[in-house]
Amino acid sequence: MERAKRLGEFLRARREQVTPDDVGLPTDERRRVPGLRREELAMLAGVSADYYVRLEQGRDHRPSEQVLDALARVLRLGDDATAHLYELARPAPPVRRASRAADAPVPAVLQELVDTWGTTPAIVQSRHLDVLASNAIARALAPCYEPGVNLLRGLFLDPAIRELHGDELDHVLGEAVAAFRAWVGGDTDDPELQALVGELSLKSEGFRELWARHDVQASMTGEKRFLHPTVGTFRLRYQVLAVPGTEGASLCVMHAPPGTADAQALALLATLTADGAAAREPRPDRASR
């Protein structure tokens, strides 16, 4: 029944974001609700208003595929949001509670691999966006890539991390919350997830507003802009890859297209990072030569 309640919350949040104009209905100046009315959505989806009300109130938790497809069409859901709708509408799998994702070990071979990428920033992150591991150039790129940092918490609560994104911060925040909801899926009973969402909801109005929208968009590839204090402003492309054998961990790898100014900036950062590492290494004793 708790999952049915979440299905209702999702439907209501998404319904409020679809305007009459979006679906070809006349606009009523006396309209008092944001988005579509329940009966309008029910009509467009081909279901009775009473049945749709039961869905939104969490009193019916087994809608058919035909109903789900119709709702997704009217609500203008993308592929990720539609998959999320289906997940909320299906019985929850048996709950498996592993150790905290932030405490889960990263396979040693994976840590060794990313450490060899001197010019390619890479991090391993949990499904809750805790940084589990990173290489030296990633840590030089941004403070949020230090192991132990939660990326979502940093984006909303750490001024130093927020400044890295400049005037693109709002876009980054929206993308991060939508991706986070896609990655955690319907497993919102997870105590670690509930604690993180509760903390951010209390401390950040921006997070509360974005979380309430129920946007779902898996962000497996894209581009990020960094305002680095030494190297300057440049963009990196990223690709997120699942790490088999873990509780939802993923590997995020960043790069710049060869021959671009971004690639030159990244190469400079790699050089500075390598020089800093060399300066920290103990010098060999002359007497031992």
C-alpha positions as CSV (number, residue, x, y, z in Angstrom):
1,M,0.0,0.0,0.0
2,E,2.9,2.3,0.6
3,R,4.0,1.9,-3.0
4,A,0.4,2.7,-4.1
5,K,0.7,5.9,-2.2
6,R,3.9,6.8,-4.0
7,L,2.2,6.0,-7.3
8,G,-0.5,8.5,-6.4
9,E,2.1,11.1,-5.4
10,F,3.9,10.7,-8.7
11,L,0.7,11.0,-10.7
12,R,-0.5,14.1,-8.9
13,A,2.9,15.8,-9.3
14,R,3.1,15.0,-13.0
15,R,-0.5,16.0,-13.6
16,E,0.1,19.4,-12.1
17,Q,2.9,20.0,-14.7
18,V,0.7,19.4,-17.8
19,T,-1.3,22.4,-18.9
20,P,-4.6,22.3,-20.9
21,D,-2.7,23.8,-23.8
22,D,-0.3,20.9,-23.8
23,V,-3.1,18.5,-24.5
24,G,-5.4,20.6,-26.7
25,L,-8.0,21.6,-24.0
26,P,-9.4,25.1,-23.8
27,T,-7.9,27.3,-21.0
28,D,-10.4,28.3,-18.3
29,E,-9.5,31.6,-16.6
30,R,-11.4,30.5,-13.5
31,R,-9.1,27.4,-13.2
32,R,-7.9,27.1,-9.6
33,V,-5.5,24.2,-9.9
34,P,-2.1,23.9,-11.6
35,G,-2.1,21.7,-14.6
36,L,-4.9,19.3,-15.5
37,R,-7.9,18.5,-13.3
38,R,-8.3,14.8,-12.4
39,E,-11.4,14.4,-14.5
40,E,-9.6,15.9,-17.5
41,L,-6.7,13.5,-17.2
42,A,-9.1,10.5,-16.7
43,M,-11.0,11.5,-19.9
44,L,-7.9,11.8,-22.0
45,A,-6.5,8.5,-20.7
46,G,-9.8,6.7,-21.3
47,V,-10.5,5.7,-17.7
48,S,-13.3,6.7,-15.4
49,A,-12.8,9.7,-13.1
50,D,-13.6,7.6,-10.1
51,Y,-10.9,5.0,-11.0
52,Y,-8.3,7.7,-11.6
53,V,-9.1,9.3,-8.2
54,R,-8.6,5.8,-6.6
55,L,-5.1,5.6,-8.2
56,E,-4.1,9.1,-7.1
57,Q,-5.3,8.4,-3.6
58,G,-3.4,5.2,-3.3
59,R,-6.5,3.0,-3.2
60,D,-5.7,1.0,-6.3
61,H,-2.2,-0.3,-6.8
62,R,-2.5,-2.7,-9.8
63,P,-3.4,-0.7,-12.9
64,S,-3.1,-2.6,-16.2
65,E,-0.4,-1.9,-18.8
66,Q,-3.0,-0.3,-21.0
67,V,-3.9,2.2,-18.3
68,L,-0.2,2.9,-17.5
69,D,0.6,3.5,-21.2
70,A,-2.4,5.8,-21.5
71,L,-1.4,7.8,-18.4
72,A,2.2,8.1,-19.6
73,R,1.0,9.4,-22.9
74,V,-1.3,12.1,-21.4
75,L,1.3,13.1,-18.8
76,R,3.9,13.4,-21.6
77,L,6.4,11.2,-19.8
78,G,9.7,10.3,-21.3
79,D,11.2,6.8,-21.3
80,D,12.8,7.1,-17.9
81,A,9.7,8.5,-16.3
82,T,7.5,5.9,-17.9
83,A,9.8,3.1,-16.6
84,H,9.5,4.8,-13.1
85,L,5.7,4.8,-13.4
86,Y,5.7,1.1,-14.2
87,E,8.0,0.4,-11.3
88,L,5.8,2.2,-8.8
89,A,2.7,0.3,-10.1
90,R,4.2,-3.1,-9.6
91,P,4.6,-5.1,-6.4
92,A,7.9,-4.4,-4.6
93,P,10.5,-7.1,-4.9
94,P,11.8,-8.7,-1.6
95,V,13.7,-6.1,0.3
96,R,17.5,-6.7,0.5
97,R,19.3,-4.5,2.9
98,A,23.0,-4.6,2.2
99,S,25.6,-2.6,4.2
100,R,25.5,1.2,3.7
101,A,26.4,2.0,0.1
102,A,29.0,4.5,1.3
103,D,30.7,1.7,3.3
104,A,30.6,-0.9,0.5
105,P,34.1,-1.7,-0.8
106,V,35.1,-0.8,-4.3
107,P,36.6,-3.7,-6.2
108,A,40.4,-3.3,-5.9
109,V,40.9,-3.9,-9.6
110,L,38.6,-1.0,-10.3
111,Q,40.5,1.3,-8.0
112,E,43.8,0.3,-9.7
113,L,42.3,0.9,-13.1
114,V,41.1,4.5,-12.4
115,D,44.4,5.3,-10.7
116,T,46.2,4.6,-14.0
117,W,44.1,7.2,-15.8
118,G,46.3,10.2,-15.2
119,T,44.5,12.4,-17.8
120,T,40.9,11.0,-17.4
121,P,38.9,12.1,-14.4
122,A,36.9,9.1,-13.0
123,I,34.9,8.5,-9.9
124,V,32.9,5.5,-8.5
125,Q,29.6,6.5,-7.0
126,S,26.9,4.7,-5.1
127,R,23.3,4.7,-6.1
128,H,22.8,7.4,-3.4
129,L,25.6,9.5,-5.0
130,D,28.2,8.9,-2.4
131,V,31.7,9.1,-3.9
132,L,33.2,5.7,-3.2
133,A,36.5,6.2,-5.0
134,S,38.2,8.6,-7.4
135,N,41.5,9.2,-9.1
136,A,43.9,12.1,-8.5
137,I,42.8,14.2,-11.5
138,A,39.2,13.9,-10.5
139,R,40.0,15.1,-7.0
140,A,42.0,18.0,-8.5
141,L,39.0,18.8,-10.8
142,A,36.5,19.4,-8.0
143,P,36.3,19.1,-4.2
144,C,33.1,17.1,-4.5
145,Y,35.0,14.1,-5.9
146,E,36.7,13.3,-2.7
147,P,35.7,9.9,-1.4
148,G,33.1,10.1,1.3
149,V,31.4,13.2,-0.2
150,N,27.7,12.9,-1.2
151,L,27.4,14.6,-4.6
152,L,23.7,15.6,-4.0
153,R,24.4,17.0,-0.6
154,G,27.3,18.9,-1.9
155,L,25.3,20.4,-4.8
156,F,22.6,21.8,-2.5
157,L,24.5,22.6,0.7
158,D,28.2,23.3,-0.1
159,P,28.9,26.8,-1.5
160,A,32.3,25.8,-2.8
161,I,30.8,23.0,-4.9
162,R,27.9,25.2,-6.1
163,E,30.2,27.9,-7.3
164,L,31.9,25.4,-9.7
165,H,28.8,25.5,-11.9
166,G,28.3,29.2,-12.1
167,D,25.1,30.3,-13.9
168,E,24.4,26.8,-14.9
169,L,23.7,25.7,-11.3
170,D,19.9,25.6,-11.6
171,H,20.2,23.3,-14.6
172,V,22.7,21.1,-12.9
173,L,20.5,20.8,-9.8
174,G,17.4,19.9,-11.7
175,E,19.3,17.3,-13.7
176,A,20.9,15.8,-10.6
177,V,17.6,15.4,-8.7
178,A,15.9,13.8,-11.8
179,A,18.8,11.4,-12.2
180,F,18.8,10.6,-8.5
181,R,15.1,9.6,-8.6
182,A,15.8,7.5,-11.7
183,W,18.7,5.6,-10.0
184,V,16.9,4.9,-6.7
185,G,13.8,3.8,-8.6
186,G,10.8,2.7,-6.4
187,D,13.0,1.6,-3.5
188,T,12.1,4.6,-1.4
189,D,11.8,2.5,1.8
190,D,15.6,2.5,2.0
191,P,16.5,4.1,5.3
192,E,19.6,5.7,3.9
193,L,17.6,7.3,1.1
194,Q,15.0,8.5,3.5
195,A,17.6,10.1,5.7
196,L,19.3,11.9,2.8
197,V,16.0,13.2,1.3
198,G,14.8,14.2,4.8
199,E,18.1,16.1,5.5
200,L,18.1,17.9,2.1
201,S,14.3,18.7,2.4
202,L,14.9,20.4,5.8
203,K,18.0,22.3,4.7
204,S,17.2,23.3,1.1
205,E,14.1,24.8,-0.3
206,G,15.4,24.3,-3.8
207,F,15.7,20.6,-3.2
208,R,12.2,20.4,-1.7
209,E,10.7,22.0,-4.8
210,L,12.6,19.8,-7.2
211,W,11.9,16.6,-5.3
212,A,8.2,17.4,-5.3
213,R,8.2,17.6,-9.1
214,H,8.9,13.9,-9.4
215,D,11.0,14.5,-12.5
216,V,12.7,11.3,-13.7
217,Q,15.6,11.4,-16.2
218,A,18.5,9.0,-16.0
219,S,21.6,11.0,-16.8
220,M,24.0,8.4,-18.2
221,T,25.8,10.7,-20.6
222,G,26.1,14.4,-21.0
223,E,28.4,17.4,-20.5
224,K,29.5,19.4,-17.4
225,R,31.0,22.8,-17.2
226,F,33.7,23.4,-14.5
227,L,34.9,26.8,-13.2
228,H,38.3,25.7,-12.0
229,P,40.3,28.2,-9.9
230,T,43.6,27.5,-11.6
231,V,42.8,26.1,-15.1
232,G,39.8,28.3,-15.8
233,T,36.4,27.4,-17.3
234,F,36.1,24.3,-19.5
235,R,33.6,21.6,-20.3
236,L,34.0,17.8,-20.0
237,R,31.8,15.1,-21.5
238,Y,30.9,12.2,-19.1
239,Q,29.7,8.7,-19.4
240,V,28.2,6.7,-16.5
241,L,28.6,2.9,-16.5
242,A,27.1,0.3,-14.1
243,V,29.6,-1.6,-12.0
244,P,28.5,-5.3,-12.0
245,G,28.6,-7.1,-8.7
246,T,27.9,-4.1,-6.5
247,E,24.7,-2.7,-4.9
248,G,24.0,-0.2,-7.7
249,A,27.5,1.5,-7.9
250,S,28.5,3.2,-11.1
251,L,31.6,4.5,-12.8
252,C,31.6,8.0,-14.1
253,V,34.3,8.8,-16.6
254,M,35.0,12.3,-18.0
255,H,36.9,13.5,-21.1
256,A,37.3,16.3,-23.5
257,P,37.2,15.9,-27.3
258,P,40.7,15.8,-28.7
259,G,42.1,19.0,-30.2
260,T,39.8,21.3,-28.3
261,A,40.5,24.1,-25.9
262,D,38.7,21.9,-23.3
263,A,41.2,19.1,-24.0
264,Q,44.1,21.6,-23.5
265,A,42.7,22.7,-20.2
266,L,42.3,19.1,-19.0
267,A,45.9,18.3,-20.1
268,L,47.1,21.3,-18.1
269,L,45.2,20.1,-15.1
270,A,46.7,16.6,-15.5
271,T,50.2,18.2,-15.6
272,L,49.6,20.2,-12.5
273,T,48.2,17.2,-10.8
274,A,51.2,15.0,-11.7
275,D,53.6,17.7,-10.7
276,G,51.9,18.0,-7.3
277,A,52.0,14.3,-6.8
278,A,55.7,14.2,-7.7
279,A,56.4,17.1,-5.2
280,R,54.8,15.1,-2.4
281,E,56.9,12.0,-3.1
282,P,59.9,11.5,-0.8
283,R,63.2,12.2,-2.6
284,P,65.7,9.3,-2.7
285,D,68.5,9.5,-0.2
286,R,71.7,10.5,-2.1
287,A,73.7,8.2,0.1
288,S,71.6,5.2,-1.1
289,R,72.3,5.8,-4.8
